[in-house]
Structure formats: C-alpha cells, structure tokens
Amino acid sequence: MLARTQGFDVRTASSPAAVIAMCEAEELDVCLLDLNYARDTTSGTEGLDLLSRLREIDPTLPVVVMTAWGTIEGAVEAVRRGARDYLQKPWDNARLLATLSAQLELRRALRTVNRLDAEAARTREAELPVMVARSRAMQQVMSLVERVAPSNASILITGEHGTGKEVLARTIHAASARRDHAFVAVNAGGLSDGVLESELFGHVKGAFTDARTDRTGCFELADGGTLFLDEIANMPLGQQARLLRVLQTGEFHPVGSSRARRVDVRVLAATNADVAREAAAGRLREDLVYRLNTVELRLPALRERRDDLAELASVFLARARGGSQRRLGASAMQALLAHSWPGNVRELEHVIERASLLASGDEITADDLQLRPRGDLPPQLEDMTLEQVERHLIERALAAHGGNVSEAARVLGLSRSALYRRLTSLGIRS
Ligand SMILES: Nc1ncnc2c1ncn2[C@@H]1O[C@H](COP(=O)(O)OP(=O)(O)OP(=O)(O)O)[C@@H](O)[C@H]1O
Ligand SMILES: [Mg+2]
C-alpha cells in the first residue's frame, strides 16, 4: 500500500511458488522479499531458498529482503546469496522507499549497459572482414574459397607474413553455415607446450599448481564454430600429436580430467612456413598436415598482385585516423607500385597509416610514404641513413627467403626476436 501511494506498480505474491511464477511471467524491476512464509516459522530458510531460485531465474533482478528483529544472521546470509539490500522489521517507511528507488535506478543503469554491450556485440558480429581481392591472383583464391567455405573441410592457408591469412580465415568462417557461432583464433606457435595444451583443451581446477579454477579451452569455445590455428608449423610436437588425435576422434580431455568431451569444430590452420620442408625436417607431423590440408589455399604475396594496391590503399586510408579527407596523389601511387612489399599487406597498412599522419596537405605524396623506390641498381650506401641501410638489408633478406623471419634473421646474424623488434620499429610488420 505504501509503495502504491508513491506511484510504484506493485504485484504481490504470498507463497514461493507464486513468486516464481510471477518472475517467470514478466520482467520485474525490484523484488521486496520476506524470508518466512509458512505460519509459525521464523527460520528464514524458505525465503533464502526462494532467493537462490530467483537469482537463477533472473540474475539481474535486485532483491531486497525483509527480516525481523534479531535475525541479522538471516540478513547477512541473504546478502551472501545475492540480495542487494535488506530492511529490518518493523521498517521505516522513508527508508523502505529510498531503498526501492535506489535499486530501481541501479537496475535501469545496468540494463542500459547491457543493451549497449549487446548492441556492440551484434554490430561486431555483423561486421564482415574486408577482403580486397580484385587482382587475378586473388580471384583464383576467392573462387576456391567460394566453393570450399560452406563445407566443413579443413583448410590450410599458407602465405608470407602479412598476406592476410587471418582475414581470409575470418572470411571463410563468415561464408560458412557456422557464421553465427564463434570464430576463435589461437597462436599455436607462440606458446610453450603446457600453456598451449590448456589454451586449446582447457583444464580442471587443481590440474596443476596454478590451476585455481576450471578453464574452458579454445576447442570448447569454438563449439559449433571455427577454430583458427595460426603458426601451425611452430606448434610443439607434443601438441601436434594431441591435436591429431582430436581431429581423428572428435574428442578431447581437458588437462587433469579423465572425462572426454565432444565438440563440433571446424579447423582452419595457417602458416608462413614451407609445409613440405617443415615436414621433411621433422618439425611438422606429416599425418597432421594430411588432416589439416584437405584444401590448401596459398595467398599470393602483395608483389604478385599489384592490381590490389590501389583499393587496399584506399581501404586503409579510410580506416586511418584523420585520413578520410586525404587522397593519394599520383606520385604516391607510383611509389606504391614501385615498392617490392616484403611485409605485404600489413606493411602497406602501416605505410598508409604513417603517411596519413605525416601528410600536410589534402594529398598524400610519395615523400609522405617514405618508401625508397628500388630499381635494379642497389642504392648507394653513402647516400643512405643508418635506418635506411637497416631497412634495405632486412627487406632484402626477407624477400630472398620468401618472408620467412627465422631464415632472414639467420642470414642477418640476428636472433628471431631481435629481428621482430626491428620489423616493428621500422613498420615492416606489427
Ligand atoms: N585482402 C585484404 N583486404 C583487406 N585487408 C587485408 C587483406 N589482406 C590483409 N589485410 C589486412 O592486412 C593486415 C594483415 O593481415 P593478416 O593479419 O590476416 O595477415 P597474416 O597473413 O595473418 O600475417 P602473419 O603471418 O604476419 O600473421 C590486417 O590488418 C588485415 O586486415
Ligand atoms: Mg596472422
């Protein structure tokens, strides 16, 4: 009666079953819950059980419990079980109304956040990967993609660094019947044996010292969807064996669990290595390759598809901060076409980003791109800065080894990680 006089739209129920029926039937904003229902009971267990049920039905419904004098433990237990607040009986009218109003306001704020999150998630899902594929070399790849994407076939994507292996994997997922389920990407080459195992298959609490809670692995996250295994040639051999078994049986065990789990996952794998050579050298299991490359897609290097340069550049220009007003001038276009792009599409993306920041006018010039036009003649060392020499030697080493960073690092006398740092600082790859 008090709440009604204050303009609240009130529903009442006098048994746990009636409360549950009501909460299932309509979405309520706040629940004021007494802890005892049956005549002559004061234990509060009825109310506490009901509270737990309500939390299961609608975890966002704020529940305010009412307790009698002397049963403060009941109130504490209620808050522990998820009640937002409690009032002691006999209650103070002003305090009761203030509590209800505060919970309503909180609930409205939480709903707004939830709605914005859901919207953001939906637009992210709807966002298809941009895949520029105008050139003949890419058209061949895309016509194969069109045929194999809707199937469940395992696809191995090969290509140099930065050629777009991951965007292609996303494109395949988006073109498959699995598009409404997850696309989960794992870098299989960058993690140690044990870490990768729990990343892929999850673990149960207590499986090892740091396993304080259960963890869901990528195979389970990707159930119904697509799992993208990147850098497959660098996967530790022990995990290759495990992966092969999963692919053969469709079953896996989380680390520390003896219960097998079944999932429905399509696997796409990628590598920038020469698969045949890695297999011959014993670094990549041949039987695993057979499982993964039902179809093999090779992404051409950017220098083999110069017809894509202009469109790629304008896509990246539109994406770059503040770049929307600028356009590429003729000299810039010429410089783009003359460059050899050892870092492929990713290098182009970085070059355009940098240029859109550097350019002073409406038009991006060749100078803004900071590319060295490289003819057949080697540039004169004396005319170059140290950074240009470094860039030149690194690009040459990468080009000579098909973009393979390990090989390039070896001939340059650098460690792999030292080369990666230089590639990043020079903007050749991220
Ligand atoms: N055909 C394309 N159309 C539009 N953008 C592309 C295309 N190919 C690549 N990109 C962009 O270039 C960047 C590099 O692509 P991606 O990460 O897929 O390359 P990758 O082959 O996986 O590289 P790495 O071997 O180094 O991991 C990304 O930002 C991607 O969006
Ligand atoms: Mg990649």
Short mmCIF file of C-alpha atoms and ligand atoms in Angstrom, two decimals:
data_model
loop_
_atom_site.label_atom_id
_atom_site.label_comp_id
_atom_site.label_asym_id
_atom_site.label_seq_id
_atom_site.Cartn_x
_atom_site.Cartn_y
_atom_site.Cartn_z
CA MET A 1 0.00 0.00 0.00
CA LEU A 2 2.82 2.38 0.84
CA ALA A 3 4.60 1.75 -2.46
CA ARG A 4 1.38 2.14 -4.45
CA THR A 5 0.76 5.56 -2.96
CA GLN A 6 4.21 6.53 -4.26
CA GLY A 7 3.34 5.53 -7.81
CA PHE A 8 5.02 2.09 -7.91
CA ASP A 9 3.26 -0.53 -9.97
CA VAL A 10 3.04 -3.33 -7.40
CA ARG A 11 2.44 -7.08 -7.70
CA THR A 12 2.07 -9.22 -4.62
CA ALA A 13 2.51 -12.94 -4.02
CA SER A 14 2.15 -14.89 -0.80
CA SER A 15 3.95 -18.16 -1.49
CA PRO A 16 7.31 -19.05 -3.01
CA ALA A 17 5.60 -20.84 -5.90
CA ALA A 18 3.54 -17.73 -6.68
CA VAL A 19 6.66 -15.52 -6.59
CA ILE A 20 8.49 -17.79 -9.01
CA ALA A 21 5.52 -17.97 -11.37
CA MET A 22 5.33 -14.18 -11.36
CA CYS A 23 9.04 -13.69 -12.05
CA GLU A 24 8.92 -16.15 -14.88
CA ALA A 25 5.87 -14.50 -16.41
CA GLU A 26 7.07 -10.91 -16.50
CA GLU A 27 10.18 -8.84 -16.10
CA LEU A 28 10.09 -7.03 -12.76
CA ASP A 29 12.30 -4.17 -11.61
CA VAL A 30 12.79 -4.95 -7.95
CA CYS A 31 11.67 -7.61 -5.51
CA LEU A 32 10.89 -7.00 -1.84
CA LEU A 33 11.15 -10.38 -0.20
CA ASP A 34 10.07 -11.58 3.22
CA LEU A 35 12.03 -14.59 4.47
CA ASN A 36 9.21 -16.55 6.14
CA TYR A 37 6.01 -17.78 4.52
CA ALA A 38 4.56 -20.72 6.41
CA ARG A 39 2.68 -19.93 9.61
CA ASP A 40 4.82 -20.13 12.79
CA THR A 41 8.17 -20.36 11.02
CA THR A 42 10.93 -17.87 11.75
CA SER A 43 13.98 -19.72 10.42
CA GLY A 44 14.07 -17.80 7.14
CA THR A 45 15.23 -20.85 5.16
CA GLU A 46 12.14 -20.73 2.96
CA GLY A 47 12.97 -17.18 1.92
CA LEU A 48 16.66 -17.94 1.42
CA ASP A 49 15.88 -20.87 -0.85
CA LEU A 50 13.48 -18.70 -2.80
CA LEU A 51 16.17 -16.03 -3.12
CA SER A 52 18.54 -18.56 -4.67
CA ARG A 53 15.86 -19.66 -7.14
CA LEU A 54 15.16 -16.05 -8.11
CA ARG A 55 18.85 -15.47 -8.75
CA GLU A 56 18.81 -18.39 -11.16
CA ILE A 57 15.72 -17.16 -12.99
CA ASP A 58 16.88 -13.56 -13.34
CA PRO A 59 20.39 -12.78 -12.05
CA THR A 60 19.87 -9.05 -12.66
CA LEU A 61 16.68 -8.71 -10.58
CA PRO A 62 17.52 -6.72 -7.43
CA VAL A 63 16.14 -8.43 -4.32
CA VAL A 64 15.68 -6.57 -1.05
CA VAL A 65 14.96 -8.89 1.89
CA MET A 66 12.95 -8.04 4.99
CA THR A 67 13.99 -9.57 8.30
CA ALA A 68 12.56 -9.40 11.75
CA TRP A 69 14.41 -8.04 14.73
CA GLY A 70 17.07 -10.36 16.00
CA THR A 71 17.64 -12.28 12.79
CA ILE A 72 20.54 -10.28 11.48
CA GLU A 73 22.33 -13.55 10.56
CA GLY A 74 19.47 -14.17 8.15
CA ALA A 75 20.13 -10.81 6.52
CA VAL A 76 23.84 -11.48 6.25
CA GLU A 77 23.18 -14.88 4.69
CA ALA A 78 20.70 -13.29 2.27
CA VAL A 79 23.27 -10.72 1.12
CA ARG A 80 25.80 -13.50 0.73
CA ARG A 81 23.32 -15.29 -1.55
CA GLY A 82 22.92 -12.23 -3.73
CA ALA A 83 20.32 -9.97 -2.08
CA ARG A 84 21.15 -6.34 -2.89
CA ASP A 85 19.99 -4.88 0.41
CA TYR A 86 17.94 -5.71 3.49
CA LEU A 87 15.44 -3.96 5.76
CA GLN A 88 14.70 -4.72 9.37
CA LYS A 89 11.16 -5.06 10.55
CA PRO A 90 9.41 -3.02 11.67
CA TRP A 91 10.61 -0.91 8.79
CA ASP A 92 10.91 2.77 8.46
CA ASN A 93 8.68 4.00 5.60
CA ALA A 94 11.09 6.61 4.27
CA ARG A 95 13.98 4.14 4.38
CA LEU A 96 11.93 1.49 2.55
CA LEU A 97 11.01 3.88 -0.27
CA ALA A 98 14.57 5.19 -0.57
CA THR A 99 15.90 1.62 -0.81
CA LEU A 100 13.41 0.67 -3.53
CA SER A 101 14.16 3.83 -5.52
CA ALA A 102 17.91 3.29 -5.30
CA GLN A 103 17.55 -0.31 -6.55
CA LEU A 104 15.31 0.78 -9.42
CA GLU A 105 17.81 3.35 -10.54
CA LEU A 106 20.65 0.85 -10.39
CA ARG A 107 18.63 -1.65 -12.34
CA ARG A 108 17.88 0.87 -15.08
CA ALA A 109 21.57 1.80 -15.35
CA LEU A 110 22.60 -1.86 -15.55
CA ARG A 111 20.02 -2.53 -18.24
CA THR A 112 21.33 0.34 -20.35
CA VAL A 113 24.86 -1.01 -20.07
CA ASN A 114 23.67 -4.50 -21.00
CA ARG A 115 21.79 -3.21 -24.01
CA LEU A 116 24.80 -1.21 -25.25
CA ASP A 117 27.04 -4.24 -24.78
CA ALA A 118 24.62 -6.45 -26.67
CA GLU A 119 24.37 -3.92 -29.47
CA ALA A 120 28.12 -3.59 -29.69
CA ALA A 121 28.47 -7.36 -29.79
CA ARG A 122 25.88 -7.65 -32.52
CA THR A 123 27.47 -4.99 -34.71
CA ARG A 124 30.84 -6.63 -34.18
CA GLU A 125 29.38 -9.92 -35.33
CA ALA A 126 27.71 -8.33 -38.31
CA GLU A 127 30.96 -6.67 -39.31
CA LEU A 128 32.30 -8.74 -42.15
CA PRO A 129 36.03 -8.78 -42.66
CA VAL A 130 37.08 -6.51 -45.50
CA MET A 131 38.76 -8.64 -48.12
CA VAL A 132 40.14 -6.81 -51.12
CA ALA A 133 40.57 -9.33 -53.91
CA ARG A 134 40.41 -7.64 -57.27
CA SER A 135 43.61 -8.99 -58.81
CA ARG A 136 43.65 -12.16 -60.90
CA ALA A 137 45.84 -13.95 -58.38
CA MET A 138 43.32 -13.21 -55.63
CA GLN A 139 40.32 -14.00 -57.81
CA GLN A 140 41.64 -17.53 -58.19
CA VAL A 141 41.93 -17.87 -54.43
CA MET A 142 38.47 -16.42 -53.87
CA SER A 143 36.77 -18.70 -56.37
CA LEU A 144 38.21 -21.66 -54.49
CA VAL A 145 37.10 -20.07 -51.21
CA GLU A 146 33.57 -19.73 -52.55
CA ARG A 147 33.46 -23.45 -53.25
CA VAL A 148 35.02 -24.73 -50.03
CA ALA A 149 33.87 -22.20 -47.43
CA PRO A 150 30.35 -23.65 -46.92
CA SER A 151 31.72 -27.19 -46.39
CA ASN A 152 33.28 -28.46 -43.20
CA ALA A 153 36.59 -29.16 -44.92
CA SER A 154 39.80 -28.41 -43.04
CA ILE A 155 41.68 -25.70 -44.85
CA LEU A 156 45.37 -24.91 -44.63
CA ILE A 157 46.16 -21.31 -45.51
CA THR A 158 49.73 -20.59 -46.50
CA GLY A 159 51.42 -17.35 -47.47
CA GLU A 160 54.13 -14.93 -46.42
CA HIS A 161 53.82 -12.71 -43.38
CA GLY A 162 51.12 -10.09 -43.66
CA THR A 163 49.44 -11.54 -46.75
CA GLY A 164 46.07 -11.73 -44.99
CA LYS A 165 45.89 -15.31 -43.73
CA GLU A 166 43.82 -14.35 -40.73
CA VAL A 167 41.37 -12.14 -42.64
CA LEU A 168 40.94 -14.96 -45.12
CA ALA A 169 40.15 -17.38 -42.28
CA ARG A 170 37.54 -14.94 -40.97
CA THR A 171 36.11 -14.56 -44.45
CA ILE A 172 35.77 -18.34 -44.76
CA HIS A 173 34.05 -18.54 -41.37
CA ALA A 174 31.67 -15.71 -42.32
CA ALA A 175 30.78 -17.51 -45.54
CA SER A 176 30.03 -20.81 -43.77
CA ALA A 177 26.94 -22.12 -42.00
CA ARG A 178 28.90 -21.65 -38.78
CA ARG A 179 28.89 -17.87 -39.10
CA ASP A 180 26.56 -17.36 -36.14
CA HIS A 181 28.89 -19.30 -33.87
CA ALA A 182 32.30 -18.33 -32.60
CA PHE A 183 35.46 -17.78 -34.58
CA VAL A 184 38.31 -18.49 -32.17
CA ALA A 185 41.91 -17.75 -33.14
CA VAL A 186 44.87 -19.32 -31.35
CA ASN A 187 48.53 -18.69 -31.97
CA ALA A 188 49.73 -22.28 -31.85
CA GLY A 189 53.36 -21.33 -32.43
CA GLY A 190 53.90 -18.74 -29.75
CA LEU A 191 53.12 -20.75 -26.63
CA SER A 192 55.02 -23.37 -24.70
CA ASP A 193 53.82 -26.97 -24.70
CA GLY A 194 51.90 -26.90 -21.41
CA VAL A 195 50.39 -23.44 -21.82
CA LEU A 196 49.18 -24.30 -25.29
CA GLU A 197 47.60 -27.53 -24.08
CA SER A 198 45.38 -25.78 -21.56
CA GLU A 199 44.73 -22.95 -24.03
CA LEU A 200 43.42 -25.49 -26.54
CA PHE A 201 41.73 -28.04 -24.30
CA GLY A 202 41.17 -26.20 -21.04
CA HIS A 203 41.94 -27.57 -17.61
CA VAL A 204 40.11 -28.51 -14.46
CA LYS A 205 40.71 -26.91 -11.11
CA GLY A 206 43.78 -28.38 -9.43
CA ALA A 207 45.20 -29.93 -12.62
CA PHE A 208 48.45 -28.11 -11.82
CA THR A 209 49.70 -25.64 -9.21
CA ASP A 210 48.31 -22.51 -10.84
CA ALA A 211 45.00 -24.06 -11.91
CA ARG A 212 42.83 -22.41 -9.27
CA THR A 213 39.64 -22.63 -11.31
CA ASP A 214 38.33 -24.59 -14.26
CA ARG A 215 39.28 -23.09 -17.57
CA THR A 216 37.43 -23.53 -20.84
CA GLY A 217 39.72 -24.27 -23.77
CA CYS A 218 39.51 -22.90 -27.28
CA PHE A 219 38.10 -26.15 -28.69
CA GLU A 220 35.11 -25.79 -26.41
CA LEU A 221 34.75 -22.06 -27.04
CA ALA A 222 34.67 -22.77 -30.75
CA ASP A 223 31.99 -25.50 -30.43
CA GLY A 224 29.64 -25.12 -33.39
CA GLY A 225 32.01 -22.61 -34.93
CA THR A 226 35.52 -22.33 -36.32
CA LEU A 227 38.91 -22.71 -34.66
CA PHE A 228 41.76 -20.88 -36.39
CA LEU A 229 45.17 -22.34 -35.56
CA ASP A 230 47.78 -19.81 -36.55
CA GLU A 231 51.53 -20.53 -36.98
CA ILE A 232 50.84 -24.25 -37.10
CA ALA A 233 54.41 -25.11 -38.22
CA ASN A 234 55.78 -23.77 -34.93
CA MET A 235 53.43 -25.85 -32.79
CA PRO A 236 55.29 -28.01 -30.24
CA LEU A 237 55.44 -31.63 -31.44
CA GLY A 238 53.67 -32.98 -28.34
CA GLN A 239 50.67 -30.78 -29.06
CA GLN A 240 50.71 -31.75 -32.71
CA ALA A 241 50.17 -35.36 -31.63
CA ARG A 242 47.34 -34.33 -29.33
CA LEU A 243 45.70 -32.16 -31.96
CA LEU A 244 45.85 -35.00 -34.46
CA ARG A 245 44.01 -37.31 -32.03
CA VAL A 246 41.28 -34.72 -31.52
CA LEU A 247 40.86 -34.28 -35.24
CA GLN A 248 40.61 -38.05 -35.69
CA THR A 249 38.23 -38.78 -32.84
CA GLY A 250 36.38 -35.51 -32.29
CA GLU A 251 37.08 -35.96 -28.58
CA PHE A 252 39.47 -34.33 -26.15
CA HIS A 253 40.28 -34.23 -22.45
CA PRO A 254 40.76 -31.01 -20.51
CA VAL A 255 44.10 -31.14 -18.67
CA GLY A 256 43.62 -33.05 -15.41
CA SER A 257 40.26 -34.52 -16.38
CA SER A 258 39.54 -38.09 -17.36
CA ARG A 259 36.15 -37.29 -18.87
CA ALA A 260 36.28 -36.96 -22.64
CA ARG A 261 34.38 -34.10 -24.24
CA ARG A 262 32.95 -33.98 -27.70
CA VAL A 263 32.84 -30.88 -29.83
CA ASP A 264 31.81 -29.90 -33.32
CA VAL A 265 34.60 -27.65 -34.55
CA ARG A 266 35.88 -26.79 -37.99
CA VAL A 267 39.62 -26.26 -38.01
CA LEU A 268 41.36 -23.75 -40.23
CA ALA A 269 45.14 -23.61 -39.94
CA ALA A 270 47.72 -21.18 -41.22
CA THR A 271 51.46 -20.95 -41.61
CA ASN A 272 54.01 -18.82 -43.38
CA ALA A 273 56.46 -21.70 -43.49
CA ASP A 274 57.09 -24.09 -46.33
CA VAL A 275 54.98 -27.01 -45.15
CA ALA A 276 56.74 -29.70 -47.17
CA ARG A 277 60.13 -28.55 -45.92
CA GLU A 278 59.00 -28.37 -42.29
CA ALA A 279 57.53 -31.87 -42.56
CA ALA A 280 60.71 -33.23 -44.16
CA ALA A 281 62.76 -31.69 -41.35
CA GLY A 282 60.57 -33.44 -38.77
CA ARG A 283 59.24 -30.21 -37.26
CA LEU A 284 55.73 -30.75 -38.54
CA ARG A 285 53.96 -34.13 -38.41
CA GLU A 286 53.08 -35.33 -41.85
CA ASP A 287 49.92 -37.11 -40.70
CA LEU A 288 48.75 -33.86 -39.13
CA VAL A 289 49.35 -31.99 -42.38
CA TYR A 290 47.17 -34.54 -44.20
CA ARG A 291 44.38 -33.87 -41.72
CA LEU A 292 44.67 -30.12 -41.98
CA ASN A 293 45.13 -29.58 -45.68
CA THR A 294 42.06 -31.20 -47.17
CA VAL A 295 42.14 -27.96 -49.11
CA GLU A 296 45.19 -25.75 -49.33
CA LEU A 297 44.91 -22.07 -50.10
CA ARG A 298 48.04 -20.12 -50.92
CA LEU A 299 47.78 -16.39 -50.53
CA PRO A 300 49.94 -14.63 -53.11
CA ALA A 301 52.47 -12.05 -51.92
CA LEU A 302 51.45 -8.45 -52.48
CA ARG A 303 54.13 -8.05 -55.17
CA GLU A 304 52.32 -10.75 -57.15
CA ARG A 305 49.04 -8.82 -57.08
CA ARG A 306 49.78 -5.19 -57.70
CA ASP A 307 46.27 -4.76 -59.10
CA ASP A 308 45.06 -4.80 -55.49
CA LEU A 309 47.33 -1.98 -54.35
CA ALA A 310 45.07 0.96 -55.12
CA GLU A 311 41.98 -0.48 -53.49
CA LEU A 312 43.87 -1.74 -50.45
CA ALA A 313 45.49 1.66 -50.05
CA SER A 314 42.14 3.44 -50.16
CA VAL A 315 40.61 0.98 -47.67
CA PHE A 316 43.48 1.64 -45.26
CA LEU A 317 43.36 5.36 -45.89
CA ALA A 318 39.68 5.46 -44.96
CA ARG A 319 40.46 3.45 -41.83
CA ALA A 320 43.42 5.59 -40.71
CA ARG A 321 42.73 8.27 -38.18
CA GLY A 322 42.17 11.62 -39.86
CA GLY A 323 42.81 10.05 -43.22
CA SER A 324 39.29 10.29 -44.56
CA GLN A 325 39.84 13.73 -46.10
CA ARG A 326 43.11 12.85 -47.77
CA ARG A 327 43.65 11.13 -51.05
CA LEU A 328 46.64 9.53 -52.66
CA GLY A 329 48.42 11.67 -55.19
CA ALA A 330 49.86 10.37 -58.42
CA SER A 331 53.42 10.38 -57.15
CA ALA A 332 52.34 8.33 -54.13
CA MET A 333 50.54 5.80 -56.31
CA GLN A 334 53.61 5.47 -58.44
CA ALA A 335 55.80 4.87 -55.40
CA LEU A 336 53.37 2.22 -54.09
CA LEU A 337 53.52 0.39 -57.39
CA ALA A 338 57.31 0.51 -57.50
CA HIS A 339 57.85 -0.84 -54.00
CA SER A 340 58.52 -4.56 -53.51
CA TRP A 341 56.43 -5.01 -50.30
CA PRO A 342 58.40 -7.64 -48.38
CA GLY A 343 55.98 -7.08 -45.47
CA ASN A 344 52.99 -7.49 -47.78
CA VAL A 345 49.54 -6.08 -46.98
CA ARG A 346 50.43 -5.36 -43.37
CA GLU A 347 53.39 -3.26 -44.46
CA LEU A 348 51.10 -1.34 -46.82
CA GLU A 349 48.64 -0.77 -43.99
CA HIS A 350 51.41 0.69 -41.80
CA VAL A 351 52.84 2.83 -44.58
CA ILE A 352 49.40 4.34 -45.27
CA GLU A 353 48.71 4.92 -41.58
CA ARG A 354 52.01 6.69 -41.14
CA ALA A 355 51.55 8.75 -44.30
CA SER A 356 48.09 9.88 -43.30
CA LEU A 357 49.60 11.24 -40.09
CA LEU A 358 52.60 12.86 -41.80
CA ALA A 359 50.91 14.41 -44.82
CA SER A 360 50.42 18.14 -44.50
CA GLY A 361 48.09 18.82 -47.42
CA ASP A 362 44.95 17.15 -48.79
CA GLU A 363 47.05 14.93 -50.89
CA ILE A 364 49.45 12.25 -49.79
CA THR A 365 52.69 12.50 -51.73
CA ALA A 366 55.41 9.95 -52.42
CA ASP A 367 57.54 11.68 -49.78
CA ASP A 368 54.87 11.10 -47.13
CA LEU A 369 55.05 7.37 -47.83
CA GLN A 370 58.76 7.31 -47.03
CA LEU A 371 59.36 4.41 -49.37
CA ARG A 372 62.63 4.02 -51.17
CA PRO A 373 61.95 3.41 -54.85
CA ARG A 374 64.05 0.36 -55.51
CA GLY A 375 65.17 -0.25 -59.02
CA ASP A 376 67.56 -2.92 -60.09
CA LEU A 377 70.52 -0.88 -59.00
CA PRO A 378 71.43 -1.24 -55.36
CA PRO A 379 71.10 2.11 -53.58
CA GLN A 380 74.35 3.90 -52.79
CA LEU A 381 75.28 3.11 -49.23
CA GLU A 382 76.94 6.50 -48.83
CA ASP A 383 73.66 8.28 -49.59
CA MET A 384 71.64 6.34 -47.04
CA THR A 385 70.92 6.90 -43.37
CA LEU A 386 71.65 4.08 -40.96
CA GLU A 387 67.92 3.36 -40.71
CA GLN A 388 67.59 3.17 -44.48
CA VAL A 389 70.51 0.74 -44.66
CA GLU A 390 68.93 -1.37 -41.97
CA ARG A 391 65.57 -1.36 -43.71
CA HIS A 392 67.19 -2.18 -47.02
CA LEU A 393 69.14 -5.17 -45.68
CA ILE A 394 66.15 -6.52 -43.77
CA GLU A 395 63.79 -6.19 -46.72
CA ARG A 396 66.31 -7.86 -48.98
CA ALA A 397 66.82 -10.74 -46.57
CA LEU A 398 63.06 -11.20 -46.17
CA ALA A 399 62.46 -11.09 -49.92
CA ALA A 400 65.25 -13.61 -50.50
CA HIS A 401 63.65 -16.04 -48.05
CA GLY A 402 60.03 -15.69 -49.04
CA GLY A 403 59.18 -13.62 -45.96
CA ASN A 404 60.43 -16.28 -43.57
CA VAL A 405 61.56 -14.36 -40.48
CA SER A 406 63.66 -17.17 -38.98
CA GLU A 407 65.66 -17.57 -42.18
CA ALA A 408 66.07 -13.82 -42.63
CA ALA A 409 67.22 -13.48 -39.02
CA ARG A 410 69.79 -16.21 -39.57
CA VAL A 411 71.40 -14.59 -42.63
CA LEU A 412 71.34 -11.18 -40.93
CA GLY A 413 73.08 -12.61 -37.86
CA LEU A 414 70.22 -11.62 -35.58
CA SER A 415 68.03 -13.58 -33.19
CA ARG A 416 64.45 -14.04 -34.31
CA SER A 417 63.18 -11.75 -31.57
CA ALA A 418 65.74 -9.04 -32.35
CA LEU A 419 64.59 -9.09 -35.97
CA TYR A 420 60.95 -8.92 -34.91
CA ARG A 421 61.72 -5.82 -32.84
CA ARG A 422 63.35 -4.14 -35.82
CA LEU A 423 60.49 -5.12 -38.13
CA THR A 424 58.07 -3.48 -35.72
CA SER A 425 60.11 -0.32 -35.20
CA LEU A 426 60.62 0.05 -38.96
CA GLY A 427 56.90 -0.50 -39.56
CA ILE A 428 57.52 -3.52 -41.78
CA ARG A 429 55.20 -5.65 -39.67
CA SER A 430 53.34 -5.32 -36.38
N1 LIG B 1 42.89 -8.84 -48.97
C1 LIG B 1 42.85 -7.97 -47.94
N2 LIG B 1 41.94 -6.99 -47.90
C2 LIG B 1 41.92 -6.11 -46.89
N3 LIG B 1 42.77 -6.12 -45.85
C3 LIG B 1 43.70 -7.08 -45.81
C4 LIG B 1 43.79 -8.05 -46.85
N4 LIG B 1 44.82 -8.87 -46.59
C5 LIG B 1 45.34 -8.43 -45.42
N5 LIG B 1 44.67 -7.36 -44.94
C6 LIG B 1 45.00 -6.62 -43.72
O1 LIG B 1 46.39 -6.69 -43.54
C7 LIG B 1 46.74 -6.97 -42.18
C8 LIG B 1 47.50 -8.26 -42.09
O2 LIG B 1 46.63 -9.35 -42.37
P1 LIG B 1 46.67 -10.71 -41.52
O3 LIG B 1 46.88 -10.43 -40.10
O4 LIG B 1 45.49 -11.50 -41.92
O5 LIG B 1 48.00 -11.35 -42.15
P2 LIG B 1 48.69 -12.73 -41.83
O6 LIG B 1 48.93 -13.41 -43.12
O7 LIG B 1 47.93 -13.46 -40.79
O8 LIG B 1 50.08 -12.23 -41.26
P3 LIG B 1 51.12 -13.00 -40.25
O9 LIG B 1 51.64 -14.19 -40.98
O10 LIG B 1 52.17 -11.97 -40.04
O11 LIG B 1 50.34 -13.33 -39.04
C9 LIG B 1 45.43 -6.98 -41.42
O12 LIG B 1 45.22 -5.73 -40.84
C10 LIG B 1 44.39 -7.26 -42.49
O13 LIG B 1 43.16 -6.70 -42.14
MG MG B 2 48.44 -13.92 -38.78
#
